[in-house]
Coordinates of N, CA, C and O in Angstrom, one line a residue:
X1 N 0.9 -1.4 -0.1 CA 0.1 0.4 0.5 C 1.2 1.3 -0.1 O 0.6 2.1 -0.5
X2 N 1.9 0.9 0.8 CA 3.0 2.4 0.9 C 3.8 2.5 -0.6 O 3.5 4.1 -0.8
X3 N 3.6 1.7 -1.6 CA 4.5 1.5 -2.4 C 3.4 2.1 -3.9 O 3.6 3.2 -4.4
X4 N 2.3 2.3 -3.3 CA 1.5 2.8 -4.5 C 1.2 3.8 -4.1 O 1.1 4.8 -5.1
X5 N 1.1 4.5 -2.7 CA 0.3 5.9 -2.0 C 1.5 6.2 -2.8 O 1.5 7.3 -3.1
X6 N 2.9 6.4 -3.1 CA 4.4 6.8 -3.8 C 4.4 6.7 -4.6 O 4.9 8.3 -5.1
X7 N 3.4 6.0 -5.6 CA 3.7 5.8 -6.7 C 2.3 7.3 -7.4 O 2.8 8.2 -8.4
X8 N 1.4 7.0 -6.9 CA 0.3 8.5 -7.1 C 0.9 9.7 -6.4 O 0.6 10.5 -7.4
X9 N 1.1 9.6 -5.7 CA 1.9 11.4 -5.3 C 3.3 11.6 -6.4 O 3.4 12.9 -6.6
X10 N 4.0 10.5 -6.6 CA 4.7 10.8 -7.8 C 4.0 11.3 -9.1 O 4.5 12.5 -10.1
X11 N 3.5 10.5 -9.8 CA 2.9 10.8 -10.5 C 2.2 12.2 -10.9 O 1.9 13.2 -11.9
X12 N 1.5 12.5 -9.6 CA 0.6 13.9 -9.7 C 1.8 15.0 -9.6 O 1.0 15.8 -10.0
X13 N 2.7 14.6 -8.6 CA 3.9 15.3 -9.1 C 4.6 16.1 -10.0 O 4.7 17.5 -10.9
X14 N 4.6 15.0 -11.5 CA 4.8 15.2 -12.4 C 4.1 15.9 -13.5 O 4.5 16.8 -14.5
X15 N 2.5 15.2 -12.6 CA 1.7 16.1 -14.3 C 1.5 17.3 -13.6 O 1.4 18.5 -14.3
X16 N 1.8 17.8 -12.1 CA 1.5 19.0 -11.8 C 2.2 20.3 -12.4 O 2.6 21.0 -12.6
X17 N 4.0 19.2 -12.5 CA 5.1 20.3 -12.4 C 4.6 20.5 -14.0 O 5.4 21.5 -14.8
X18 N 4.6 19.9 -14.6 CA 4.6 19.9 -16.7 C 3.7 20.8 -17.1 O 4.0 21.0 -18.5
X19 N 2.6 21.2 -16.5 CA 1.4 22.2 -16.3 C 1.4 23.3 -16.2 O 1.5 23.7 -16.5
X20 N 3.0 23.8 -15.6 CA 3.9 24.5 -14.9 C 4.6 24.9 -16.0 O 5.5 26.5 -15.6
X21 N 4.8 24.3 -17.3 CA 5.6 24.4 -18.1 C 5.3 26.5 -18.7 O 4.1 26.9 -18.4
X22 N 6.6 27.3 -18.9 CA 6.5 28.9 -19.1 C 5.9 28.5 -20.8 O 6.7 30.0 -21.3
X23 N 6.8 28.0 -21.4 CA 6.9 28.2 -22.8 C 7.1 26.6 -23.4 O 7.5 26.1 -23.3
X24 N 7.5 27.0 -25.0 CA 8.3 25.8 -25.6 C 9.0 26.1 -26.2 O 9.3 27.3 -26.7
X25 N 9.4 25.1 -26.7 CA 11.1 25.0 -27.8 C 10.7 25.2 -28.9 O 9.4 24.7 -29.2
X26 N 10.9 25.7 -30.2 CA 11.0 25.6 -30.8 C 10.2 24.6 -32.0 O 9.4 24.6 -32.6
X27 N 10.5 23.3 -31.7 CA 10.7 21.9 -32.3 C 8.9 22.0 -31.6 O 8.5 21.0 -32.5
X28 N 8.7 22.4 -30.6 CA 7.7 21.8 -29.8 C 6.8 23.0 -30.4 O 5.8 22.3 -30.7
X29 N 6.9 23.8 -30.5 CA 5.8 24.9 -31.2 C 6.3 24.5 -32.7 O 4.8 25.0 -32.5
X30 N 6.4 24.9 -33.3 CA 6.3 24.4 -34.8 C 5.5 22.9 -35.0 O 5.2 22.3 -36.4
X31 N 5.3 21.7 -34.4 CA 4.9 20.7 -33.8 C 4.0 20.9 -33.9 O 2.3 20.3 -34.6
X32 N 3.4 22.0 -32.7 CA 1.7 21.9 -32.2 C 1.0 22.6 -32.4 O 0.0 22.7 -32.9
X33 N 2.0 23.7 -33.8 CA 0.8 25.2 -33.8 C 0.3 24.7 -34.7 O -0.8 24.9 -35.1
X34 N 0.9 24.0 -36.0 CA 0.3 23.5 -37.6 C -0.3 22.3 -37.3 O -2.4 22.5 -37.2
X35 N -0.9 21.7 -35.9 CA -1.7 21.0 -35.8 C -3.3 21.6 -35.0 O -4.2 21.3 -35.3
X36 N -3.0 23.0 -34.2 CA -3.7 23.1 -33.2 C -4.9 24.5 -34.5 O -5.8 24.8 -34.2
X37 N -4.7 24.7 -35.9 CA -4.6 25.8 -36.5 C -5.9 24.7 -37.6 O -4.9 24.1 -38.3
X38 N -6.4 26.1 -38.7 CA -7.0 25.0 -39.6 C -6.6 25.3 -40.7 O -6.6 25.1 -41.9
X39 N -5.9 27.0 -41.1 CA -5.1 27.6 -42.2 C -4.2 26.6 -42.3 O -3.5 25.8 -41.5
X40 N -3.5 26.6 -43.6 CA -2.7 25.9 -43.7 C -1.2 26.6 -43.7 O -0.8 27.8 -43.2
X41 N 0.1 25.9 -42.7 CA 1.4 26.5 -42.4 C 2.3 26.1 -43.5 O 1.8 25.1 -44.2
X42 N 3.2 27.5 -44.1 CA 4.1 27.7 -44.2 C 5.4 27.5 -43.2 O 5.6 28.6 -42.6
X43 N 6.3 27.1 -43.1 CA 7.9 27.2 -42.8 C 8.0 28.6 -43.9 O 7.6 28.7 -44.7
X44 N 8.9 28.7 -42.9 CA 9.1 30.7 -43.5 C 10.4 30.3 -44.7 O 9.9 30.6 -45.9
X45 N 10.7 29.5 -45.4 CA 11.5 29.1 -46.4 C 10.5 29.0 -47.1 O 10.0 29.3 -49.1
X46 N 10.1 27.8 -47.3 CA 9.1 27.3 -48.2 C 8.3 28.6 -48.4 O 7.5 28.2 -50.2
X47 N 7.6 28.7 -47.6 CA 6.6 30.1 -47.8 C 7.1 31.2 -48.4 O 6.3 31.2 -49.9
X48 N 8.2 31.4 -49.0 CA 9.2 32.6 -49.5 C 9.5 31.2 -50.6 O 9.0 32.3 -52.3
X49 N 9.9 30.9 -51.1 CA 9.7 29.7 -52.0 C 7.7 30.0 -52.9 O 7.8 30.1 -54.1
X50 N 7.2 29.1 -51.9 CA 5.9 29.4 -53.4 C 4.9 31.2 -53.6 O 5.1 30.9 -54.5
X51 N 5.6 31.8 -52.7 CA 5.4 33.0 -53.3 C 6.1 33.5 -54.3 O 6.0 33.8 -55.4
X52 N 7.7 33.1 -54.7 CA 8.2 33.7 -55.6 C 8.3 32.9 -56.9 O 8.2 33.5 -58.0
X53 N 7.4 31.6 -56.4 CA 6.9 30.6 -58.0 C 5.5 30.9 -58.2 O 5.1 30.2 -58.9
X54 N 4.6 31.6 -57.2 CA 3.9 32.1 -57.3 C 2.1 31.3 -57.0 O 1.2 31.2 -57.1
X55 N 3.0 30.9 -56.3 CA 1.7 29.7 -55.3 C 0.8 29.9 -54.6 O 0.2 29.7 -54.3
X56 N 1.7 31.2 -53.9 CA 1.2 31.7 -53.0 C 1.2 33.1 -53.0 O 2.4 33.6 -53.9
X57 N 0.4 34.1 -52.7 CA -0.4 35.1 -53.2 C -0.2 36.3 -50.8 O -0.6 36.1 -50.1
X58 N 1.3 36.6 -50.6 CA 1.3 37.5 -49.6 C 0.4 38.8 -49.1 O 0.3 39.3 -50.1
X59 N -0.6 38.4 -48.5 CA -2.1 39.4 -48.1 C -0.7 40.5 -47.0 O -1.4 41.7 -47.3
X60 N -0.9 39.8 -46.0 CA 0.3 40.8 -45.2 C 1.5 40.3 -44.3 O 0.9 39.2 -44.0
X61 N 2.4 41.3 -44.3 CA 3.2 40.5 -44.0 C 3.6 41.2 -42.2 O 3.3 42.5 -42.2
X62 N 3.8 40.5 -41.8 CA 4.0 40.8 -40.0 C 3.2 41.1 -39.5 O 3.8 42.3 -38.1
X63 N 2.2 40.6 -40.1 CA 1.2 41.3 -38.2 C 1.4 40.3 -36.9 O 2.3 39.5 -36.7
X64 N 1.7 41.1 -36.3 CA 1.9 41.0 -34.4 C 0.5 41.2 -33.9 O -0.8 41.3 -33.8
X65 N 0.5 39.7 -33.1 CA -1.1 39.4 -32.5 C -0.9 38.7 -31.1 O 0.4 38.3 -31.5
X66 N -0.9 39.1 -30.5 CA -1.0 39.1 -29.1 C -2.6 38.2 -28.4 O -3.5 38.4 -28.2
X67 N -2.1 36.9 -28.0 CA -2.9 36.3 -27.8 C -3.4 35.9 -26.1 O -3.1 36.1 -25.5
X68 N -5.1 35.5 -26.2 CA -5.5 36.0 -25.0 C -4.7 35.0 -23.9 O -4.3 34.0 -24.7
X69 N -4.6 35.2 -22.9 CA -3.5 34.3 -21.6 C -4.4 32.9 -21.7 O -5.9 32.9 -21.2
X70 N -3.9 31.8 -21.9 CA -4.5 30.8 -21.1 C -4.3 30.3 -19.8 O -3.2 31.0 -19.3
X71 N -4.5 29.2 -19.5 CA -3.9 28.6 -18.0 C -3.6 27.8 -18.2 O -2.4 27.9 -17.2
X72 N -2.9 27.5 -19.8 CA -1.2 26.7 -19.3 C -0.9 27.5 -20.7 O -1.3 28.1 -21.8
X73 N 0.3 26.3 -20.8 CA 1.3 27.0 -22.2 C 0.5 26.4 -23.2 O 0.3 26.8 -24.3
X74 N -0.2 25.3 -23.1 CA -0.9 24.7 -24.6 C -2.2 25.5 -25.0 O -2.2 25.8 -26.2
X75 N -2.7 26.2 -23.7 CA -4.3 27.2 -24.0 C -3.4 28.7 -24.3 O -4.3 28.7 -25.8
X76 N -2.4 28.9 -24.5 CA -2.0 30.0 -24.8 C -2.0 29.8 -25.9 O -2.2 30.6 -27.1
X77 N -1.2 28.7 -26.6 CA -0.4 27.9 -28.1 C -2.2 27.9 -28.3 O -2.5 28.5 -29.7
X78 N -3.2 27.4 -27.9 CA -4.7 27.2 -28.9 C -5.4 29.3 -29.4 O -5.7 29.0 -30.2
X79 N -5.4 29.6 -27.8 CA -5.6 31.0 -28.5 C -4.7 31.4 -29.0 O -5.4 32.3 -30.2
X80 N -3.7 31.4 -29.6 CA -2.7 32.0 -30.8 C -3.3 31.5 -32.1 O -3.2 32.4 -33.0
X81 N -3.0 30.2 -31.8 CA -4.0 29.5 -33.3 C -5.4 29.9 -33.7 O -5.5 30.3 -34.5
X82 N -5.9 30.4 -32.9 CA -7.2 30.4 -33.1 C -7.3 32.1 -33.7 O -8.3 33.1 -35.2
X83 N -6.2 32.3 -32.8 CA -6.5 34.5 -33.6 C -5.9 34.1 -35.2 O -5.9 35.4 -35.6
X84 N -5.2 33.6 -35.3 CA -4.3 33.2 -36.7 C -5.7 32.8 -37.3 O -5.3 33.6 -38.2
X85 N -6.4 32.0 -37.4 CA -7.1 31.7 -38.3 C -8.0 32.7 -38.5 O -8.4 33.0 -39.9
X86 N -8.4 33.3 -37.6 CA -9.0 34.5 -37.3 C -8.7 36.0 -38.1 O -9.4 35.7 -39.4
X87 N -7.3 35.3 -38.1 CA -7.3 37.0 -39.3 C -6.7 36.3 -40.4 O -6.8 36.7 -41.2
X88 N -6.1 35.4 -40.6 CA -6.0 34.4 -42.1 C -7.3 35.2 -42.5 O -7.5 34.9 -43.7
X89 N -8.6 34.3 -42.2 CA -9.8 34.8 -42.6 C -10.0 35.8 -42.8 O -11.1 36.2 -43.7
X90 N -9.8 36.4 -42.1 CA -10.6 38.3 -42.6 C -9.6 39.2 -43.3 O -10.1 40.1 -44.2
X91 N -8.4 38.5 -43.8 CA -7.1 38.9 -44.6 C -8.2 39.1 -46.0 O -7.0 38.8 -47.0
X92 N -8.4 37.3 -46.2 CA -9.1 36.9 -47.4 C -7.4 35.8 -47.8 O -8.3 35.0 -49.0
X93 N -6.9 34.9 -46.8 CA -5.8 34.3 -47.3 C -7.2 32.5 -47.0 O -7.8 32.4 -46.6
X94 N -5.6 31.5 -46.8 CA -5.9 30.6 -46.2 C -4.9 29.8 -46.1 O -4.9 28.3 -45.1
X95 N -3.5 30.7 -45.5 CA -2.4 30.1 -45.3 C -1.3 31.0 -43.8 O -2.4 32.3 -44.7
X96 N -0.1 30.6 -43.8 CA 0.0 31.4 -42.7 C 1.9 30.9 -42.5 O 2.0 29.3 -43.0
X97 N 3.0 31.6 -41.7 CA 4.0 31.4 -41.8 C 4.2 32.5 -41.0 O 3.8 33.3 -40.3
X98 N 4.8 32.0 -39.3 CA 5.3 32.6 -38.3 C 6.5 32.7 -38.9 O 7.5 32.0 -39.2
X99 N 6.7 34.5 -38.6 CA 8.0 35.0 -38.7 C 8.6 35.1 -37.4 O 10.5 34.5 -37.4
X100 N 7.9 35.4 -36.1 CA 8.7 34.7 -34.3 C 7.9 34.8 -33.5 O 5.9 34.8 -34.0
X101 N 7.9 34.2 -32.3 CA 6.6 34.1 -31.8 C 8.0 34.4 -30.4 O 9.2 34.0 -30.3
X102 N 7.2 34.6 -28.7 CA 8.1 34.8 -27.6 C 7.1 34.1 -26.8 O 5.7 35.1 -26.6
X103 N 6.7 34.0 -25.5 CA 5.9 34.0 -24.0 C 7.2 34.9 -23.6 O 7.8 35.6 -23.3
X104 N 5.8 35.7 -23.4 CA 5.9 36.3 -22.3 C 5.5 36.4 -20.5 O 4.6 35.8 -20.4
X105 N 6.1 37.2 -19.8 CA 5.9 36.7 -18.6 C 4.9 38.1 -17.8 O 5.1 39.0 -18.6
X106 N 3.4 37.9 -17.7 CA 2.3 38.6 -17.3 C 1.6 38.2 -15.3 O 1.9 37.9 -15.0
X107 N 2.2 39.2 -14.7 CA 1.7 39.3 -13.8 C 3.4 39.0 -12.6 O 4.3 38.7 -13.6
X108 N 2.8 38.4 -11.4 CA 4.0 38.0 -10.6 C 3.5 36.6 -10.4 O 4.3 36.2 -9.4
X109 N 2.7 35.9 -11.3 CA 2.4 34.9 -10.7 C 3.0 33.3 -11.5 O 2.4 32.2 -11.9
X110 N 3.6 33.8 -12.6 CA 4.8 32.5 -13.6 C 3.2 32.7 -14.4 O 3.2 31.9 -15.3
X111 N 2.1 33.9 -14.3 CA 1.2 33.7 -15.8 C 2.3 34.3 -17.2 O 3.3 34.7 -17.2
X112 N 1.8 33.7 -18.6 CA 3.1 33.7 -19.5 C 1.4 33.8 -20.4 O 0.5 34.1 -20.3
X113 N 1.5 35.2 -21.3 CA 0.9 35.3 -22.7 C 2.3 35.1 -23.9 O 3.2 35.1 -24.1
X114 N 1.5 34.3 -25.1 CA 2.0 34.0 -26.2 C 1.6 35.2 -27.3 O 1.1 36.1 -27.6
X115 N 3.3 36.4 -27.6 CA 3.4 36.9 -29.0 C 3.5 36.0 -29.9 O 4.6 35.6 -30.3
X116 N 2.7 36.5 -31.7 CA 2.9 35.8 -32.7 C 3.3 36.8 -33.2 O 2.7 37.8 -33.7
X117 N 4.5 36.8 -34.7 CA 4.6 37.6 -36.2 C 4.6 36.9 -37.0 O 5.8 35.7 -36.9
X118 N 3.4 37.2 -37.6 CA 2.9 35.8 -39.1 C 2.7 36.4 -39.9 O 2.6 38.2 -40.1
X119 N 2.9 36.1 -41.2 CA 1.9 36.5 -42.3 C 1.0 36.2 -43.2 O 1.5 34.6 -42.6
X120 N 0.4 36.4 -43.2 CA -1.2 35.8 -44.1 C -0.6 35.6 -45.5 O -0.4 36.7 -46.3
X121 N -1.4 34.6 -46.0 CA -1.2 33.9 -47.7 C -2.3 33.6 -48.0 O -2.8 33.0 -47.9
X122 N -2.1 33.6 -49.3 CA -3.3 33.0 -50.1 C -2.6 32.5 -51.0 O -2.1 32.4 -51.4
X123 N -3.2 31.2 -51.3 CA -2.3 29.5 -51.4 C -2.7 28.9 -52.0 O -4.4 28.7 -52.0
X124 N -3.1 28.1 -53.4 CA -3.8 27.9 -54.4 C -3.8 26.4 -54.2 O -3.0 25.3 -52.8

């Protein structure tokens, strides 16, 4: 019984600690964001190539979007993805490319907020 109790406490600690992350690595971000948006995601270089080949048209460059604060980093990302999709649609596009992103600290309780810099595109 002691063994089971210790495992439960350890498991809860791991889950709690994982929920306290304040940002994502670039790889985590680039893997997660496209799964969260409905608009098509282009990495920077493929986006530039698609524009130069006439496959995509740049609609808005370097839009800065400050996503609403989520309860977790994943919540921040989901809020950012929703904002990207809304801007892409509003601009008349169907795709986007992220130029930069950052999580900033808000307040003194470890709260974070995601800021995105992205381009909206219209692609074939």
